[in-house]
Coordinates of C-alpha atoms in Angstrom, one line a residue:
Chain A
M1 CA -8.7 5.7 17.1
A2 CA -10.3 8.8 15.6
G3 CA -14.1 8.9 15.8
S4 CA -14.3 7.5 19.3
S5 CA -15.2 10.8 20.9
A6 CA -17.4 13.7 19.6
E7 CA -16.8 16.3 22.3
L8 CA -15.0 19.6 21.5
L9 CA -11.5 19.5 22.9
T10 CA -9.6 22.5 24.1
P11 CA -6.4 23.3 22.0
E12 CA -4.4 21.8 24.9
D13 CA -6.3 18.6 24.9
L14 CA -6.2 18.3 21.1
E15 CA -2.5 18.7 21.2
A16 CA -2.2 16.1 23.9
R17 CA -4.3 13.7 21.8
L18 CA -2.1 14.3 18.7
R19 CA 1.0 13.7 20.8
Q20 CA -0.6 10.5 22.1
V21 CA -1.0 9.3 18.5
G22 CA 2.7 9.7 18.1
E23 CA 3.6 8.0 21.3
T24 CA 1.6 4.9 20.4
R25 CA 1.6 4.8 16.6
Y26 CA 4.8 6.5 15.3
H27 CA 7.4 4.1 13.8
H28 CA 9.9 4.7 16.6
L29 CA 8.1 1.6 18.1
H30 CA 8.4 -0.5 15.0
P31 CA 10.5 -3.7 15.3
F32 CA 12.4 -3.0 12.1
Q33 CA 13.2 0.5 13.4
L34 CA 14.5 -0.9 16.7
R35 CA 16.5 -3.5 14.7
L36 CA 18.0 -0.8 12.5
Q37 CA 19.2 1.4 15.3
S38 CA 20.5 -1.5 17.5
G39 CA 22.8 -2.9 14.9
E40 CA 20.9 -6.1 14.3
C41 CA 20.2 -5.3 10.6
T42 CA 22.3 -7.0 8.0
R43 CA 24.0 -4.8 5.4
G44 CA 21.4 -6.1 2.9
E45 CA 18.5 -4.9 5.2
V46 CA 20.1 -1.5 5.6
E47 CA 20.4 -1.3 1.8
A48 CA 16.8 -2.4 1.3
W49 CA 15.7 0.2 3.9
A50 CA 17.6 3.0 2.2
L51 CA 16.4 2.0 -1.3
N52 CA 12.8 1.7 -0.3
R53 CA 12.7 4.8 1.8
Y54 CA 14.1 6.8 -1.1
L55 CA 10.6 6.7 -2.7
Y56 CA 9.2 8.3 0.4
Q57 CA 11.9 11.0 0.5
A58 CA 11.4 11.7 -3.2
C59 CA 7.6 12.1 -2.8
I60 CA 7.9 14.8 -0.1
P61 CA 8.2 17.8 -2.4
Q62 CA 5.4 16.5 -4.5
K63 CA 3.3 16.0 -1.4
D64 CA 4.1 19.6 -0.3
S65 CA 3.4 21.0 -3.8
H66 CA -0.1 19.4 -3.6
I67 CA -0.6 21.1 -0.2
L68 CA 0.8 24.4 -1.5
A69 CA -1.6 24.3 -4.5
R70 CA -4.5 24.1 -2.1
M71 CA -3.5 27.1 0.0
E72 CA -5.4 30.3 -0.8
D73 CA -3.3 32.5 1.4
A74 CA 0.0 33.8 0.2
S75 CA 1.5 34.1 3.7
M76 CA 0.8 30.4 4.3
R77 CA 2.3 29.5 1.0
R78 CA 5.5 31.5 1.8
E79 CA 5.8 29.4 5.0
W80 CA 5.1 26.1 3.3
R81 CA 7.2 26.5 0.2
Q82 CA 10.4 26.3 2.3
R83 CA 9.7 22.6 2.7
I84 CA 10.0 22.1 -1.0
I85 CA 13.3 24.1 -1.1
D86 CA 14.7 22.0 1.8
H87 CA 14.1 18.8 -0.1
D88 CA 14.9 19.8 -3.6
G89 CA 17.8 22.2 -2.7
E90 CA 18.8 25.4 -4.5
R91 CA 20.8 23.5 -7.1
E92 CA 21.7 20.0 -8.3
G93 CA 23.2 17.9 -5.6
E94 CA 21.7 19.9 -2.7
G95 CA 18.7 19.3 -0.5
G96 CA 17.2 16.4 1.3
I97 CA 16.7 14.1 -1.7
A98 CA 20.3 14.6 -2.9
K99 CA 21.4 13.8 0.7
W100 CA 19.4 10.6 0.7
L101 CA 21.1 9.6 -2.6
K102 CA 24.5 10.2 -0.8
L103 CA 23.3 7.5 1.7
T104 CA 22.3 5.1 -1.1
D105 CA 25.5 5.9 -3.0
D106 CA 27.6 5.1 0.1
L107 CA 25.8 1.8 0.5
G108 CA 26.9 0.9 -3.0
L109 CA 23.4 1.1 -4.6
D110 CA 23.0 2.0 -8.2
R111 CA 21.3 5.4 -8.6
G112 CA 19.3 4.2 -11.5
D113 CA 17.9 1.3 -9.4
V114 CA 17.2 3.7 -6.5
M115 CA 15.6 6.6 -8.5
S116 CA 13.5 4.5 -10.8
G117 CA 11.9 2.6 -7.9
R118 CA 12.0 -0.5 -10.0
L119 CA 13.4 -2.7 -7.2
A120 CA 11.3 -1.2 -4.4
L121 CA 8.7 -3.3 -2.7
P122 CA 5.1 -2.8 -4.1
A123 CA 3.9 -2.0 -0.6
T124 CA 6.4 1.0 -0.5
K125 CA 4.9 2.3 -3.8
F126 CA 1.4 1.8 -2.6
A127 CA 2.1 3.6 0.7
V128 CA 3.7 6.6 -1.0
N129 CA 0.8 6.7 -3.5
A130 CA -1.7 6.6 -0.6
Y131 CA 0.1 9.6 1.0
L132 CA -0.1 11.6 -2.2
S133 CA -3.8 10.7 -2.7
F134 CA -4.5 11.7 0.9
V135 CA -3.1 15.2 0.6
K136 CA -4.9 15.7 -2.7
D137 CA -8.3 14.2 -1.7
R138 CA -8.8 15.2 1.9
S139 CA -9.4 18.6 3.5
L140 CA -6.5 21.0 3.7
L141 CA -6.7 20.7 7.5
E142 CA -6.2 16.9 7.2
A143 CA -3.4 17.3 4.7
I144 CA -1.6 19.6 7.1
A145 CA -2.3 17.4 10.1
S146 CA -0.8 14.4 8.3
S147 CA 2.5 16.3 8.4
L148 CA 2.5 16.3 12.2
T149 CA 4.6 13.2 12.4
E150 CA 7.5 15.7 12.3
L151 CA 6.6 16.5 15.9
F152 CA 8.1 13.1 16.7
S153 CA 10.9 12.8 14.2
P154 CA 13.7 14.8 15.9
M155 CA 14.0 12.3 18.8
V156 CA 13.9 9.3 16.5
I157 CA 16.5 10.8 14.2
K158 CA 18.9 11.3 17.1
T159 CA 18.5 7.7 18.2
R160 CA 18.7 6.3 14.7
V161 CA 21.8 8.2 13.8
A162 CA 23.6 7.4 17.0
G163 CA 22.6 3.7 16.7
M164 CA 23.6 3.4 13.1
L165 CA 27.0 5.2 13.6
S166 CA 28.0 3.0 16.5
N167 CA 26.8 -0.3 15.0
Y168 CA 27.6 -0.2 11.3
D169 CA 31.2 0.4 10.3
Y170 CA 30.2 1.2 6.8
V171 CA 28.0 4.1 7.9
T172 CA 29.7 7.5 8.6
Q173 CA 28.4 10.9 9.8
E174 CA 28.7 12.0 6.2
T175 CA 26.6 9.1 4.9
L176 CA 23.9 10.2 7.2
A177 CA 24.1 13.9 6.3
Y178 CA 20.4 13.9 5.5
F179 CA 19.5 13.6 9.1
T180 CA 21.8 16.5 10.3
A181 CA 19.6 19.2 8.9
R182 CA 16.2 17.5 9.6
P183 CA 15.6 18.1 13.4
V184 CA 15.8 21.9 13.0
Q185 CA 13.7 21.9 9.8
A186 CA 11.2 19.5 11.4
K187 CA 10.8 21.6 14.5
R188 CA 10.2 24.7 12.5
D189 CA 7.7 22.9 10.2
S190 CA 5.8 21.1 12.9
D191 CA 5.5 24.2 15.0
F192 CA 3.8 25.9 12.1
A193 CA 1.6 22.9 11.2
L194 CA 0.6 22.3 14.8
A195 CA -0.4 26.0 15.3
Y196 CA -2.5 25.8 12.1
V197 CA -4.3 22.6 13.2
L198 CA -5.0 23.8 16.7
E199 CA -6.4 27.0 15.3
H200 CA -8.5 25.5 12.4
A201 CA -9.8 22.3 14.0
K202 CA -12.8 24.1 15.4
T203 CA -15.5 21.4 15.6
P204 CA -15.3 17.9 17.1
E205 CA -15.5 16.5 13.6
Q206 CA -12.6 18.6 12.4
Q207 CA -10.6 17.6 15.5
Q208 CA -11.3 13.9 14.9
A209 CA -10.4 14.3 11.3
A210 CA -7.0 15.9 12.3
I211 CA -6.3 13.1 14.7
G212 CA -7.4 10.5 12.0
A213 CA -5.0 12.2 9.5
L214 CA -2.1 11.8 11.9
E215 CA -3.1 8.2 12.5
F216 CA -3.2 7.6 8.7
K217 CA 0.3 9.1 8.3
C218 CA 1.7 6.9 11.2
S219 CA 0.1 3.9 9.6
M220 CA 1.8 4.7 6.3
L221 CA 5.3 5.0 7.8
W222 CA 4.6 1.8 9.9
T223 CA 3.4 -0.1 6.8
M224 CA 6.6 0.7 4.9
L225 CA 8.6 -0.9 7.8
D226 CA 6.2 -3.9 7.9
A227 CA 6.9 -4.5 4.3
L228 CA 10.7 -4.3 4.8
E229 CA 10.5 -6.7 7.8
H230 CA 8.4 -9.2 5.9
A231 CA 10.5 -9.1 2.8
Y232 CA 14.0 -9.0 4.3
V233 CA 13.8 -10.2 7.9
Y234 CA 11.3 -13.0 7.2
A235 CA 12.8 -13.5 3.8
K236 CA 9.5 -13.2 1.8
P237 CA 10.3 -10.7 -0.9
W238 CA 8.1 -9.9 -3.9
P239 CA 10.0 -11.7 -6.7
D240 CA 11.0 -8.5 -8.6
A241 CA 12.2 -6.6 -5.5
F242 CA 15.7 -5.7 -4.5
A243 CA 17.8 -8.8 -3.7
P244 CA 20.7 -7.8 -1.3
D245 CA 22.9 -10.7 -2.3
G246 CA 22.3 -10.1 -6.0
A247 CA 23.3 -7.2 -8.2
A248 CA 24.4 -4.8 -5.5
E249 CA 26.6 -7.4 -3.9
M250 CA 28.2 -8.2 -7.3
R251 CA 28.8 -4.5 -8.0
R252 CA 30.5 -4.1 -4.7
A253 CA 32.7 -7.1 -5.2
A254 CA 33.7 -5.9 -8.7
A255 CA 34.6 -2.5 -7.3
E256 CA 36.8 -3.8 -4.5
Chain B
M1 CA 9.8 -7.5 -15.8
A2 CA 8.2 -5.2 -18.3
G3 CA 10.6 -3.0 -20.2
S4 CA 13.2 -5.7 -20.7
S5 CA 12.4 -6.1 -24.4
A6 CA 11.5 -3.6 -27.0
E7 CA 10.7 -5.8 -30.0
L8 CA 7.1 -6.1 -31.4
L9 CA 5.6 -9.4 -30.3
T10 CA 3.0 -11.3 -32.3
P11 CA -0.4 -11.6 -30.6
E12 CA 0.4 -15.2 -29.7
D13 CA 3.7 -14.2 -28.1
L14 CA 2.1 -11.3 -26.2
E15 CA -0.5 -13.7 -24.9
A16 CA 2.2 -16.1 -23.9
R17 CA 4.1 -13.3 -22.0
L18 CA 0.9 -12.3 -20.2
R19 CA 0.3 -15.9 -19.2
Q20 CA 3.9 -16.2 -18.0
V21 CA 3.3 -13.2 -15.7
G22 CA 0.4 -15.1 -14.2
E23 CA 2.4 -18.3 -13.8
T24 CA 5.2 -16.5 -11.9
R25 CA 3.5 -13.6 -10.2
Y26 CA -0.1 -14.5 -9.5
H27 CA -1.0 -15.1 -5.8
H28 CA -1.6 -18.8 -6.3
L29 CA 2.1 -19.0 -5.4
H30 CA 1.8 -16.9 -2.2
P31 CA 2.6 -18.7 1.0
F32 CA -0.5 -17.4 2.7
Q33 CA -2.7 -18.6 -0.2
L34 CA -1.1 -22.1 0.1
R35 CA -1.6 -22.0 3.9
L36 CA -5.3 -21.0 3.4
Q37 CA -6.1 -23.8 1.0
S38 CA -4.2 -26.5 2.9
G39 CA -6.0 -26.0 6.2
E40 CA -3.1 -24.5 8.1
C41 CA -4.8 -21.2 8.8
T42 CA -6.2 -20.6 12.2
R43 CA -9.8 -19.5 12.3
G44 CA -8.5 -16.0 13.2
E45 CA -6.4 -16.0 10.0
V46 CA -9.3 -17.0 7.9
E47 CA -11.4 -14.2 9.5
A48 CA -8.6 -11.6 8.9
W49 CA -8.3 -12.8 5.3
A50 CA -12.1 -12.4 4.7
L51 CA -12.3 -9.1 6.5
N52 CA -9.4 -7.5 4.6
R53 CA -10.3 -9.0 1.2
Y54 CA -13.7 -7.4 1.6
L55 CA -12.2 -4.1 0.8
Y56 CA -10.8 -5.5 -2.5
Q57 CA -14.2 -7.0 -3.4
A58 CA -16.0 -3.8 -2.5
C59 CA -13.7 -1.7 -4.8
I60 CA -14.3 -3.8 -7.9
P61 CA -17.4 -2.0 -9.2
Q62 CA -15.8 1.3 -8.5
K63 CA -12.7 0.2 -10.4
D64 CA -14.9 -1.0 -13.3
S65 CA -16.9 2.3 -13.2
H66 CA -13.7 4.2 -13.6
I67 CA -12.8 2.0 -16.7
L68 CA -16.4 2.4 -18.0
A69 CA -16.1 6.1 -17.7
R70 CA -13.1 6.1 -19.9
M71 CA -14.6 4.0 -22.7
E72 CA -15.8 6.1 -25.7
D73 CA -17.5 3.2 -27.4
A74 CA -21.0 2.1 -26.4
S75 CA -20.5 -1.5 -27.5
M76 CA -17.5 -1.8 -25.2
R77 CA -19.4 -0.2 -22.3
R78 CA -22.3 -2.7 -22.8
E79 CA -19.8 -5.5 -22.4
W80 CA -18.0 -4.0 -19.4
R81 CA -21.0 -2.8 -17.4
Q82 CA -22.0 -6.5 -16.8
R83 CA -19.0 -6.6 -14.4
I84 CA -20.6 -3.9 -12.2
I85 CA -23.9 -5.8 -12.3
D86 CA -22.2 -9.0 -11.3
H87 CA -20.7 -7.5 -8.2
D88 CA -23.5 -5.1 -7.1
G89 CA -26.4 -7.4 -8.1
E90 CA -29.9 -6.5 -9.3
R91 CA -31.1 -5.7 -5.8
E92 CA -30.1 -5.6 -2.2
G93 CA -28.5 -8.9 -1.0
E94 CA -27.5 -10.0 -4.5
G95 CA -24.2 -9.9 -6.3
G96 CA -20.6 -10.6 -5.5
I97 CA -20.2 -8.1 -2.7
A98 CA -23.3 -9.4 -0.9
K99 CA -22.0 -12.9 -1.3
W100 CA -18.7 -11.9 0.3
L101 CA -20.6 -10.5 3.2
K102 CA -22.3 -13.9 3.5
L103 CA -18.8 -15.3 4.0
T104 CA -17.9 -12.7 6.7
D105 CA -21.3 -13.2 8.3
D106 CA -20.8 -16.9 8.6
L107 CA -17.3 -16.3 10.1
G108 CA -19.0 -14.3 12.8
L109 CA -17.7 -10.9 11.8
D110 CA -19.6 -7.8 12.4
R111 CA -20.9 -6.2 9.2
G112 CA -20.1 -2.7 10.5
D113 CA -16.5 -3.7 11.2
V114 CA -16.2 -5.3 7.8
M115 CA -17.9 -2.7 5.6
S116 CA -16.3 0.3 7.3
G117 CA -12.8 -1.1 6.8
R118 CA -11.9 0.3 10.2
L119 CA -10.2 -2.9 11.3
A120 CA -8.5 -3.7 7.9
L121 CA -4.7 -3.5 7.6
P122 CA -3.4 -0.2 6.3
A123 CA -1.6 -2.1 3.6
T124 CA -4.9 -3.5 2.4
K125 CA -6.3 0.0 2.1
F126 CA -3.2 1.3 0.3
A127 CA -3.2 -1.6 -2.2
V128 CA -6.9 -1.0 -3.0
N129 CA -6.2 2.7 -3.4
A130 CA -3.3 1.9 -5.7
Y131 CA -5.6 -0.2 -7.9
L132 CA -8.2 2.6 -8.1
S133 CA -5.5 5.2 -8.9
F134 CA -4.0 2.9 -11.5
V135 CA -7.2 2.5 -13.6
K136 CA -7.8 6.2 -13.3
D137 CA -4.3 7.5 -14.1
R138 CA -2.9 5.0 -16.7
S139 CA -4.0 4.4 -20.3
L140 CA -7.3 2.5 -21.0
L141 CA -5.2 -0.3 -22.4
E142 CA -3.3 -0.6 -19.1
A143 CA -6.5 -0.4 -17.1
I144 CA -8.0 -3.2 -19.1
A145 CA -4.8 -5.2 -19.0
S146 CA -4.7 -5.0 -15.2
S147 CA -7.9 -7.0 -15.1
L148 CA -6.2 -10.0 -16.8
T149 CA -5.5 -11.6 -13.5
E150 CA -9.0 -13.2 -14.2
L151 CA -7.2 -15.4 -16.7
F152 CA -5.7 -17.2 -13.8
S153 CA -8.5 -17.0 -11.2
P154 CA -10.7 -19.9 -12.2
M155 CA -8.0 -22.5 -11.4
V156 CA -7.1 -20.9 -8.1
I157 CA -10.8 -20.6 -7.0
K158 CA -11.3 -24.3 -7.6
T159 CA -8.3 -25.2 -5.4
R160 CA -9.2 -22.7 -2.8
V161 CA -12.8 -23.8 -2.4
A162 CA -11.9 -27.5 -2.4
G163 CA -9.2 -26.9 0.2
M164 CA -11.3 -24.7 2.4
L165 CA -14.2 -27.0 2.4
S166 CA -12.2 -30.1 3.3
N167 CA -10.1 -28.3 5.9
Y168 CA -12.3 -25.9 7.9
D169 CA -15.4 -27.4 9.4
Y170 CA -16.9 -24.0 9.9
V171 CA -16.8 -23.3 6.1
T172 CA -19.7 -24.7 3.9
Q173 CA -20.4 -24.5 0.2
E174 CA -23.0 -21.9 1.0
T175 CA -20.4 -19.8 2.9
L176 CA -18.3 -19.8 -0.2
A177 CA -21.2 -19.0 -2.6
Y178 CA -19.2 -16.0 -3.9
F179 CA -16.8 -18.3 -5.7
T180 CA -19.5 -20.5 -7.4
A181 CA -20.4 -17.8 -10.0
R182 CA -16.9 -16.4 -10.4
P183 CA -15.2 -18.9 -12.8
V184 CA -17.8 -18.5 -15.5
Q185 CA -17.9 -14.7 -15.1
A186 CA -14.1 -14.5 -15.0
K187 CA -13.8 -16.6 -18.1
R188 CA -16.2 -14.4 -20.0
D189 CA -14.6 -11.2 -18.7
S190 CA -11.0 -12.2 -19.3
D191 CA -11.8 -13.5 -22.9
F192 CA -13.1 -10.0 -23.7
A193 CA -10.2 -8.2 -22.0
L194 CA -7.5 -10.4 -23.5
A195 CA -8.9 -9.9 -27.0
Y196 CA -8.9 -6.1 -26.4
V197 CA -5.3 -6.1 -25.2
L198 CA -4.1 -8.3 -28.0
E199 CA -5.8 -6.1 -30.6
H200 CA -4.9 -2.7 -29.1
A201 CA -1.3 -3.2 -27.9
K202 CA 0.2 -2.4 -31.3
T203 CA 3.6 -1.1 -30.5
P204 CA 6.4 -2.6 -28.4
E205 CA 5.8 0.2 -25.8
Q206 CA 2.1 -0.6 -25.6
Q207 CA 2.8 -4.3 -25.3
Q208 CA 5.3 -3.7 -22.5
A209 CA 2.8 -1.4 -20.8
A210 CA 0.2 -4.1 -20.9
I211 CA 2.6 -6.6 -19.4
G212 CA 3.6 -4.1 -16.7
A213 CA -0.1 -3.5 -15.9
L214 CA -0.6 -7.2 -15.3
E215 CA 2.6 -7.3 -13.1
F216 CA 1.2 -4.3 -11.2
K217 CA -2.1 -6.1 -10.5
C218 CA -0.3 -9.3 -9.5
S219 CA 1.9 -7.3 -7.1
M220 CA -1.2 -5.7 -5.6
L221 CA -2.9 -9.0 -4.9
W222 CA 0.4 -10.4 -3.6
T223 CA 1.0 -7.5 -1.3
M224 CA -2.4 -7.9 0.4
L225 CA -1.4 -11.5 1.3
D226 CA 2.1 -10.3 2.4
A227 CA 0.4 -8.0 4.8
L228 CA -1.9 -10.7 6.2
E229 CA 1.0 -13.1 6.6
H230 CA 3.1 -10.5 8.4
A231 CA 0.3 -9.3 10.7
Y232 CA -1.3 -12.7 11.5
V233 CA 1.2 -15.5 10.8
Y234 CA 4.2 -13.6 12.1
A235 CA 2.0 -11.8 14.7
K236 CA 3.0 -8.3 13.8
P237 CA -0.3 -6.4 13.4
W238 CA -0.8 -2.7 13.1
P239 CA -2.1 -1.7 16.5
D240 CA -5.6 -0.7 15.3
A241 CA -6.1 -3.8 13.0
F242 CA -8.5 -6.6 13.5
A243 CA -7.6 -8.8 16.5
P244 CA -8.9 -12.4 16.0
D245 CA -9.0 -13.1 19.7
G246 CA -10.7 -9.9 20.6
A247 CA -14.1 -8.6 19.7
A248 CA -15.1 -11.2 17.2
E249 CA -14.2 -14.0 19.5
M250 CA -16.2 -12.4 22.3
R251 CA -19.2 -11.9 20.1
R252 CA -19.1 -15.5 19.0
A253 CA -18.9 -16.7 22.6
A254 CA -21.8 -14.5 23.6
A255 CA -23.9 -15.9 20.7
E256 CA -23.2 -19.6 21.5

């Protein structure tokens, strides 16, 4: 955990520590993630995952806007603003959020239910809120370091897409269009963020803060999957949360 | 859920709706709560509960300070400030937070571990953060309405204390001193808050917002127990979270 060491790391050692956080704390290790990509998830679990994760996807341009608002350097803002464009698109129906809605559409979920968040788990909302608070309240270095989970996402995306395509007959390449663009974007974004962190974490305290920020972000992604596993695999949902066999099931039946 | 009705309720009907939220959403119904009071929890689970809930206890005077800061009326502030005194005490070692530390002390937990929150579940931190954000960002009416879980706490406290005393030989009346003062304080506080809400929720929208605020608060308490159940009953802890059989166990063994 962050704080266990107070010596100044070389940039190489700091990068190694950051990558070690990913290896041990990123959600590619989470049981629900393994379940999702191996085909063990029920359709209801896949729906609940897509519905809850929408709130995370939807918060990304807000998160990046908070970071943008804190940058005093125009050249940095020019780099960072591309993230907002990637997720919001150039026009209605484009961009990462619209692609996520393509996924929830294809799963038969109602857009009003998805976009309002009214059926999402409270833990999902709290995690998203914690992420937004973090990038507002912590140092710019920590806010940027928290984005470094993108160092690890390309590999996970590949495994997730391959696993979902081969295991769920209701999932097509088109359904998962969101993920097609992400590895290239994530590589570009994380290259920039990593260079920034390695350059600006100049004291042991700043280095530990950067490591802690990445741990925080991993814990936030992990906790969203914990909540899904608890609610849907262990069947302990918050009473007002999405019920896979309820409304969505009925809508599907009516449409068939 | 809030928002399902748009007619203006009488104060009596609004109170009935608020009490109905408690009857169906308060954490007296949560499986971990039932497990705790029936003696089914392992010692490690009781420790994890006390360690995580400390963060909630510790946030209460901050939450109440945010609400106090938003009150423009001195007579209201005079009422509300007593909550802060109750939790922080008149001097070191007194007040609700100190009494909660008496509980964690008696369970053999290290005060540094407890007070730093470093072993708490991420979901606990996110829930507490969501509560603080809520009372800062929402209307004063909603912030006050979110405190109305205290309408329901006296009954739960009685059941919890009786259950814990009769089922765990390492728990004494003194260990649970926190709960001795709470029913009287909670009754006084919730009488005031309920009268405020019934008087100031004058439109259907305000009434629905007050009901929604209480649902939010119930979901926050519920989610903290979800996270404990998932991590410790289903044995799926975040890697950096408190491990009952680890450090605390060793400290106890060394002390015996």
